[in-house]
CSV table of C-alpha atoms in Angstrom, one decimal:
chain,number,residue,atom,x,y,z
A,1,MET,CA,33.7,11.8,6.9
A,2,ASP,CA,35.8,10.7,9.7
A,3,LEU,CA,34.1,9.1,12.2
A,4,ASN,CA,37.0,8.5,15.0
A,5,GLY,CA,36.6,8.4,18.0
A,6,LEU,CA,33.2,8.8,18.3
A,7,CYS,CA,30.4,6.6,20.0
A,8,ALA,CA,27.1,5.1,17.3
A,9,VAL,CA,24.7,3.1,18.2
A,10,VAL,CA,22.9,0.3,15.3
A,11,VAL,CA,20.0,-0.4,16.3
A,12,GLY,CA,19.0,-3.5,14.4
A,13,GLY,CA,23.0,-3.1,13.5
A,14,THR,CA,23.3,-7.3,13.4
A,15,SER,CA,21.3,-7.9,10.3
A,16,GLY,CA,21.2,-6.2,6.6
A,17,ILE,CA,21.7,-3.1,6.4
A,18,GLY,CA,22.0,-2.0,9.8
A,19,HIS,CA,25.0,-4.1,9.4
A,20,ALA,CA,26.6,-2.6,7.1
A,21,ILE,CA,26.1,0.7,7.9
A,22,ALA,CA,27.5,-0.7,11.7
A,23,LEU,CA,30.6,-2.1,10.0
A,24,GLY,CA,30.5,1.0,7.4
A,25,PHE,CA,31.1,3.4,10.3
A,26,ALA,CA,34.1,0.8,12.3
A,27,ARG,CA,36.1,1.0,9.5
A,28,GLU,CA,35.8,4.7,9.9
A,29,GLY,CA,37.5,4.6,13.4
A,30,ALA,CA,34.1,4.5,15.6
A,31,HIS,CA,32.9,3.2,18.6
A,32,VAL,CA,30.0,1.0,17.5
A,33,ILE,CA,27.6,-1.1,19.5
A,34,ALA,CA,25.6,-3.2,16.7
A,35,SER,CA,22.4,-4.0,19.0
A,36,SER,CA,19.4,-6.6,17.5
A,37,ARG,CA,17.4,-9.1,19.9
A,38,SER,CA,20.0,-11.9,18.9
A,39,ALA,CA,22.5,-12.5,21.5
A,40,GLU,CA,24.7,-14.4,18.9
A,41,GLY,CA,23.7,-11.7,16.5
A,42,VAL,CA,25.3,-9.0,18.3
A,43,ALA,CA,28.4,-11.7,19.4
A,44,GLU,CA,29.1,-12.1,15.9
A,45,THR,CA,29.0,-8.7,14.8
A,46,ALA,CA,30.7,-7.1,18.0
A,47,SER,CA,33.6,-9.9,16.8
A,48,GLU,CA,33.9,-8.6,13.2
A,49,ILE,CA,33.5,-4.4,14.6
A,50,GLU,CA,36.9,-5.7,16.7
A,51,ALA,CA,38.4,-7.4,13.9
A,52,LEU,CA,38.4,-3.7,12.0
A,53,GLY,CA,40.3,-2.3,15.4
A,54,CYS,CA,37.6,-0.8,16.5
A,55,SER,CA,36.3,-0.6,20.5
A,56,THR,CA,32.5,-1.9,21.0
A,57,ILE,CA,30.4,-4.3,23.6
A,58,SER,CA,28.1,-6.7,23.1
A,59,GLN,CA,24.2,-6.1,24.6
A,60,THR,CA,21.2,-6.7,23.0
A,61,SER,CA,18.1,-4.3,22.8
A,62,ASP,CA,14.3,-4.7,21.6
A,63,VAL,CA,13.1,-1.4,20.0
A,64,THR,CA,9.2,-2.9,22.2
A,65,ASP,CA,10.8,-2.8,25.3
A,66,ARG,CA,12.0,0.4,25.8
A,67,ALA,CA,13.6,-0.8,29.3
A,68,SER,CA,15.8,-2.4,27.1
A,69,LEU,CA,16.9,1.4,25.4
A,70,VAL,CA,18.0,2.2,28.5
A,71,SER,CA,19.9,-0.9,29.0
A,72,LEU,CA,22.0,-0.2,25.6
A,73,LEU,CA,21.9,3.6,26.2
A,74,ASP,CA,23.8,2.8,29.5
A,75,ALA,CA,26.2,-0.2,28.2
A,76,ALA,CA,27.4,2.4,25.8
A,77,VAL,CA,27.8,5.9,28.2
A,78,HIS,CA,29.2,3.6,30.8
A,79,ARG,CA,32.1,2.1,28.3
A,80,PHE,CA,32.5,4.7,25.7
A,81,GLY,CA,31.0,8.5,27.7
A,82,GLY,CA,28.5,8.8,25.7
A,83,VAL,CA,26.4,8.5,22.0
A,84,ASP,CA,27.0,10.6,19.1
A,85,ILE,CA,25.0,8.8,17.2
A,86,LEU,CA,21.8,6.4,16.8
A,87,VAL,CA,21.5,4.8,13.5
A,88,ASN,CA,17.8,2.8,13.6
A,89,ALA,CA,17.7,0.0,11.6
A,90,ALA,CA,15.3,-2.5,12.8
A,91,GLY,CA,12.1,-3.5,11.1
A,92,ILE,CA,9.7,-6.0,9.8
A,93,THR,CA,7.3,-6.2,7.4
A,94,LYS,CA,4.6,-9.0,6.5
A,95,ARG,CA,2.7,-9.5,2.6
A,96,GLU,CA,-1.0,-10.2,3.6
A,97,ALA,CA,-3.7,-8.4,1.9
A,98,THR,CA,-5.7,-5.7,4.1
A,99,LEU,CA,-8.7,-6.8,3.8
A,100,ASP,CA,-7.6,-9.8,6.1
A,101,VAL,CA,-5.1,-8.0,8.1
A,102,SER,CA,-5.6,-8.2,12.0
A,103,GLU,CA,-5.5,-5.4,14.0
A,104,GLU,CA,-2.9,-7.8,15.8
A,105,THR,CA,-0.2,-7.5,12.9
A,106,TRP,CA,-0.9,-4.0,11.9
A,107,ASN,CA,-0.8,-2.8,15.6
A,108,HIS,CA,2.8,-4.9,15.7
A,109,ILE,CA,4.3,-3.6,12.4
A,110,LEU,CA,3.7,-0.2,14.3
A,111,ASP,CA,5.0,-0.9,17.3
A,112,VAL,CA,8.8,-2.2,15.9
A,113,ASN,CA,8.8,0.0,12.6
A,114,LEU,CA,7.7,2.9,14.2
A,115,THR,CA,6.7,3.5,17.7
A,116,GLY,CA,10.0,1.5,17.7
A,117,THR,CA,11.8,4.5,16.7
A,118,LEU,CA,10.2,6.9,18.3
A,119,ARG,CA,11.2,4.7,21.9
A,120,ALA,CA,15.2,4.8,20.1
A,121,CYS,CA,14.8,8.2,19.5
A,122,GLN,CA,13.2,8.9,22.8
A,123,VAL,CA,15.6,7.4,24.3
A,124,PHE,CA,18.6,8.3,23.0
A,125,GLY,CA,18.0,11.9,22.5
A,126,LYS,CA,17.4,13.3,25.1
A,127,HIS,CA,20.8,12.1,26.0
A,128,MET,CA,22.3,13.6,23.3
A,129,ILE,CA,19.8,16.9,23.8
A,130,ASP,CA,21.8,16.6,27.0
A,131,ARG,CA,24.9,16.9,25.6
A,132,ARG,CA,23.8,20.0,22.8
A,133,LYS,CA,25.4,17.4,20.6
A,134,GLY,CA,24.4,14.3,18.0
A,135,ARG,CA,23.1,12.4,15.7
A,136,ILE,CA,19.9,10.3,14.6
A,137,ILE,CA,19.6,7.9,10.8
A,138,ASN,CA,16.2,6.3,11.1
A,139,LEU,CA,15.8,3.8,7.7
A,140,ALA,CA,12.5,5.4,6.6
A,141,SER,CA,11.9,3.4,3.2
A,142,LEU,CA,10.6,3.8,-1.3
A,143,SER,CA,6.9,3.2,0.7
A,144,THR,CA,7.6,6.3,2.8
A,145,PHE,CA,6.8,8.3,-0.8
A,146,VAL,CA,4.7,5.7,-2.5
A,147,ALA,CA,2.6,2.4,-2.5
A,148,PHE,CA,3.2,-1.3,-2.5
A,149,THR,CA,-0.2,-3.3,-2.9
A,150,GLU,CA,-0.5,-5.6,0.5
A,151,VAL,CA,1.6,-4.6,3.0
A,152,THR,CA,-0.8,-1.8,3.8
A,153,ALA,CA,1.0,-1.6,7.3
A,154,TYR,CA,4.8,-1.8,6.4
A,155,CYS,CA,3.8,1.0,4.2
A,156,CYS,CA,2.1,3.1,7.0
A,157,SER,CA,4.6,2.4,9.8
A,158,LYS,CA,7.3,3.8,7.1
A,159,ALA,CA,5.0,6.9,5.4
A,160,ALA,CA,5.1,7.9,9.1
A,161,VAL,CA,8.8,7.5,10.6
A,162,GLY,CA,9.4,9.9,7.4
A,163,ALA,CA,6.9,12.2,9.4
A,164,LEU,CA,8.3,11.5,12.3
A,165,THR,CA,12.4,12.8,11.6
A,166,ARG,CA,11.1,15.8,10.5
A,167,SER,CA,9.2,16.4,13.3
A,168,LEU,CA,12.1,16.0,15.5
A,169,ALA,CA,14.1,18.0,13.0
A,170,VAL,CA,12.7,20.9,13.7
A,171,GLU,CA,12.0,20.3,17.4
A,172,TRP,CA,15.5,19.4,18.5
A,173,ALA,CA,17.8,21.5,16.0
A,174,PRO,CA,18.1,24.2,18.7
A,175,HIS,CA,19.5,21.7,20.8
A,176,GLY,CA,22.4,20.1,18.6
A,177,VAL,CA,20.7,17.6,17.7
A,178,LEU,CA,20.4,16.3,13.7
A,179,VAL,CA,18.1,13.9,12.3
A,180,ASN,CA,17.4,13.0,9.3
A,181,ALA,CA,16.2,9.6,7.5
A,182,ILE,CA,18.4,6.8,5.0
A,183,ALA,CA,15.7,6.0,2.0
A,184,PRO,CA,16.7,2.9,0.7
A,185,GLY,CA,15.6,1.8,-2.4
A,186,VAL,CA,16.5,-2.3,-3.2
A,187,PHE,CA,18.8,-3.9,-1.3
A,188,PRO,CA,18.7,-7.6,-0.8
A,189,THR,CA,18.8,-8.1,2.5
A,190,ALA,CA,17.2,-11.2,4.4
A,191,LEU,CA,13.8,-9.5,4.8
A,192,ASN,CA,13.3,-9.3,1.6
A,193,SER,CA,14.7,-12.5,0.3
A,194,LYS,CA,11.7,-13.5,-0.4
A,195,ILE,CA,10.6,-10.5,-2.3
A,196,ILE,CA,13.6,-10.7,-4.8
A,197,ASP,CA,13.0,-13.7,-6.3
A,198,SER,CA,9.1,-13.5,-6.6
A,199,PRO,CA,7.9,-11.5,-9.6
A,200,ARG,CA,7.2,-8.1,-7.0
A,201,GLY,CA,11.3,-8.8,-7.5
A,202,GLN,CA,11.4,-8.5,-11.1
A,203,GLU,CA,8.8,-5.2,-11.7
A,204,LEU,CA,11.0,-3.7,-8.9
A,205,LYS,CA,13.7,-4.2,-11.0
A,206,LEU,CA,12.0,-3.4,-14.1
A,207,ARG,CA,11.2,-0.4,-12.5
A,208,THR,CA,15.0,1.0,-11.5
A,209,PRO,CA,16.6,2.8,-14.4
A,210,MET,CA,19.7,1.2,-12.8
A,211,ALA,CA,18.7,-2.0,-13.5
A,212,ARG,CA,19.6,-3.9,-10.8
A,213,PHE,CA,18.8,-3.9,-6.9
A,214,GLY,CA,21.3,-1.7,-4.2
A,215,VAL,CA,23.9,-3.5,-2.4
A,216,ALA,CA,23.7,-2.9,1.1
A,217,ASP,CA,27.5,-1.6,1.5
A,218,GLU,CA,26.5,1.5,-1.2
A,219,LEU,CA,23.9,2.7,1.8
A,220,VAL,CA,27.1,3.4,3.9
A,221,SER,CA,28.4,6.5,2.2
A,222,ALA,CA,25.1,7.5,2.9
A,223,ALA,CA,25.3,6.5,6.5
A,224,LEU,CA,28.5,8.2,6.5
A,225,TYR,CA,27.4,11.7,5.5
A,226,LEU,CA,24.4,12.1,7.7
A,227,ALA,CA,26.6,10.6,10.9
A,228,SER,CA,29.3,13.1,10.4
A,229,ASP,CA,31.0,16.8,10.5
A,230,ALA,CA,29.0,16.8,6.7
A,231,THR,CA,26.1,17.6,7.7
A,232,THR,CA,26.2,20.6,10.4
A,233,PHE,CA,23.8,22.6,8.4
A,234,THR,CA,21.2,19.0,7.3
A,235,THR,CA,18.6,18.2,9.1
A,236,GLY,CA,14.8,16.6,8.9
A,237,GLN,CA,16.1,15.1,5.5
A,238,ILE,CA,15.0,11.8,3.9
A,239,LEU,CA,18.2,10.8,1.8
A,240,VAL,CA,17.1,8.7,-1.0
A,241,VAL,CA,20.0,5.9,-2.6
A,242,ASP,CA,17.3,4.0,-5.4
A,243,GLY,CA,19.0,3.4,-8.3
A,244,GLY,CA,16.3,6.1,-9.9
A,245,PHE,CA,13.3,4.6,-9.2
A,246,LEU,CA,11.5,7.3,-7.3
A,247,ALA,CA,12.4,9.2,-10.2
A,248,SER,CA,11.3,7.0,-13.3
A,249,GLY,CA,8.2,6.6,-14.5
A,250,VAL,CA,8.6,5.0,-17.7
A,251,ASN,CA,11.5,2.9,-18.6
A,252,GLN,CA,10.2,0.9,-22.2
């Protein structure tokens, strides 16, 4: 699953799962651009990538701002000639009873998680279609398949990311662009740190047959598979990496 010489852009690549994937790609020889809204995070991650002997650029982006994604693509093409791999790892969540969720909160979560993924896919997908090649990896979730109480907007956004992934895969396969997703189980990150230490976190661990949470690096091999030439006939798939969570009924 060598990525030597390929250019990968990881949107949301300066923290959590996106950060682990960005560094994993760099270890396999890719030119990696890890982008997010945080200029500090972008600069720090760029330094980590360069320390692995790989080339990068520092470029912020915001998935709610299409122009920033266009600028990110332009910068990548200017530096590396083209983008071969896109990972969409930006996301937000908020726990709140559904009866109390404001339309503002609902719209913001869907704008980042779903429409933000669409924006990036449109911007980079057009570039890949023109080149007749490319790999897109979206970040789905366990909530793509099952519901979690009081995070309805997040669950709906991630269920829709699954549908978006399949739709784009069907539409873009004739153009050489493969679109897949990874659905992580429970992986401690800054986004879910409060959940991990709560009764909900303990319930999630109880329902995971491997009886532990995942480590972000355990997702890297899945991302490498989907990004590499090992996937020349794989598209429209949601690869679940969850320690057996979705397979499980009763564990006790």
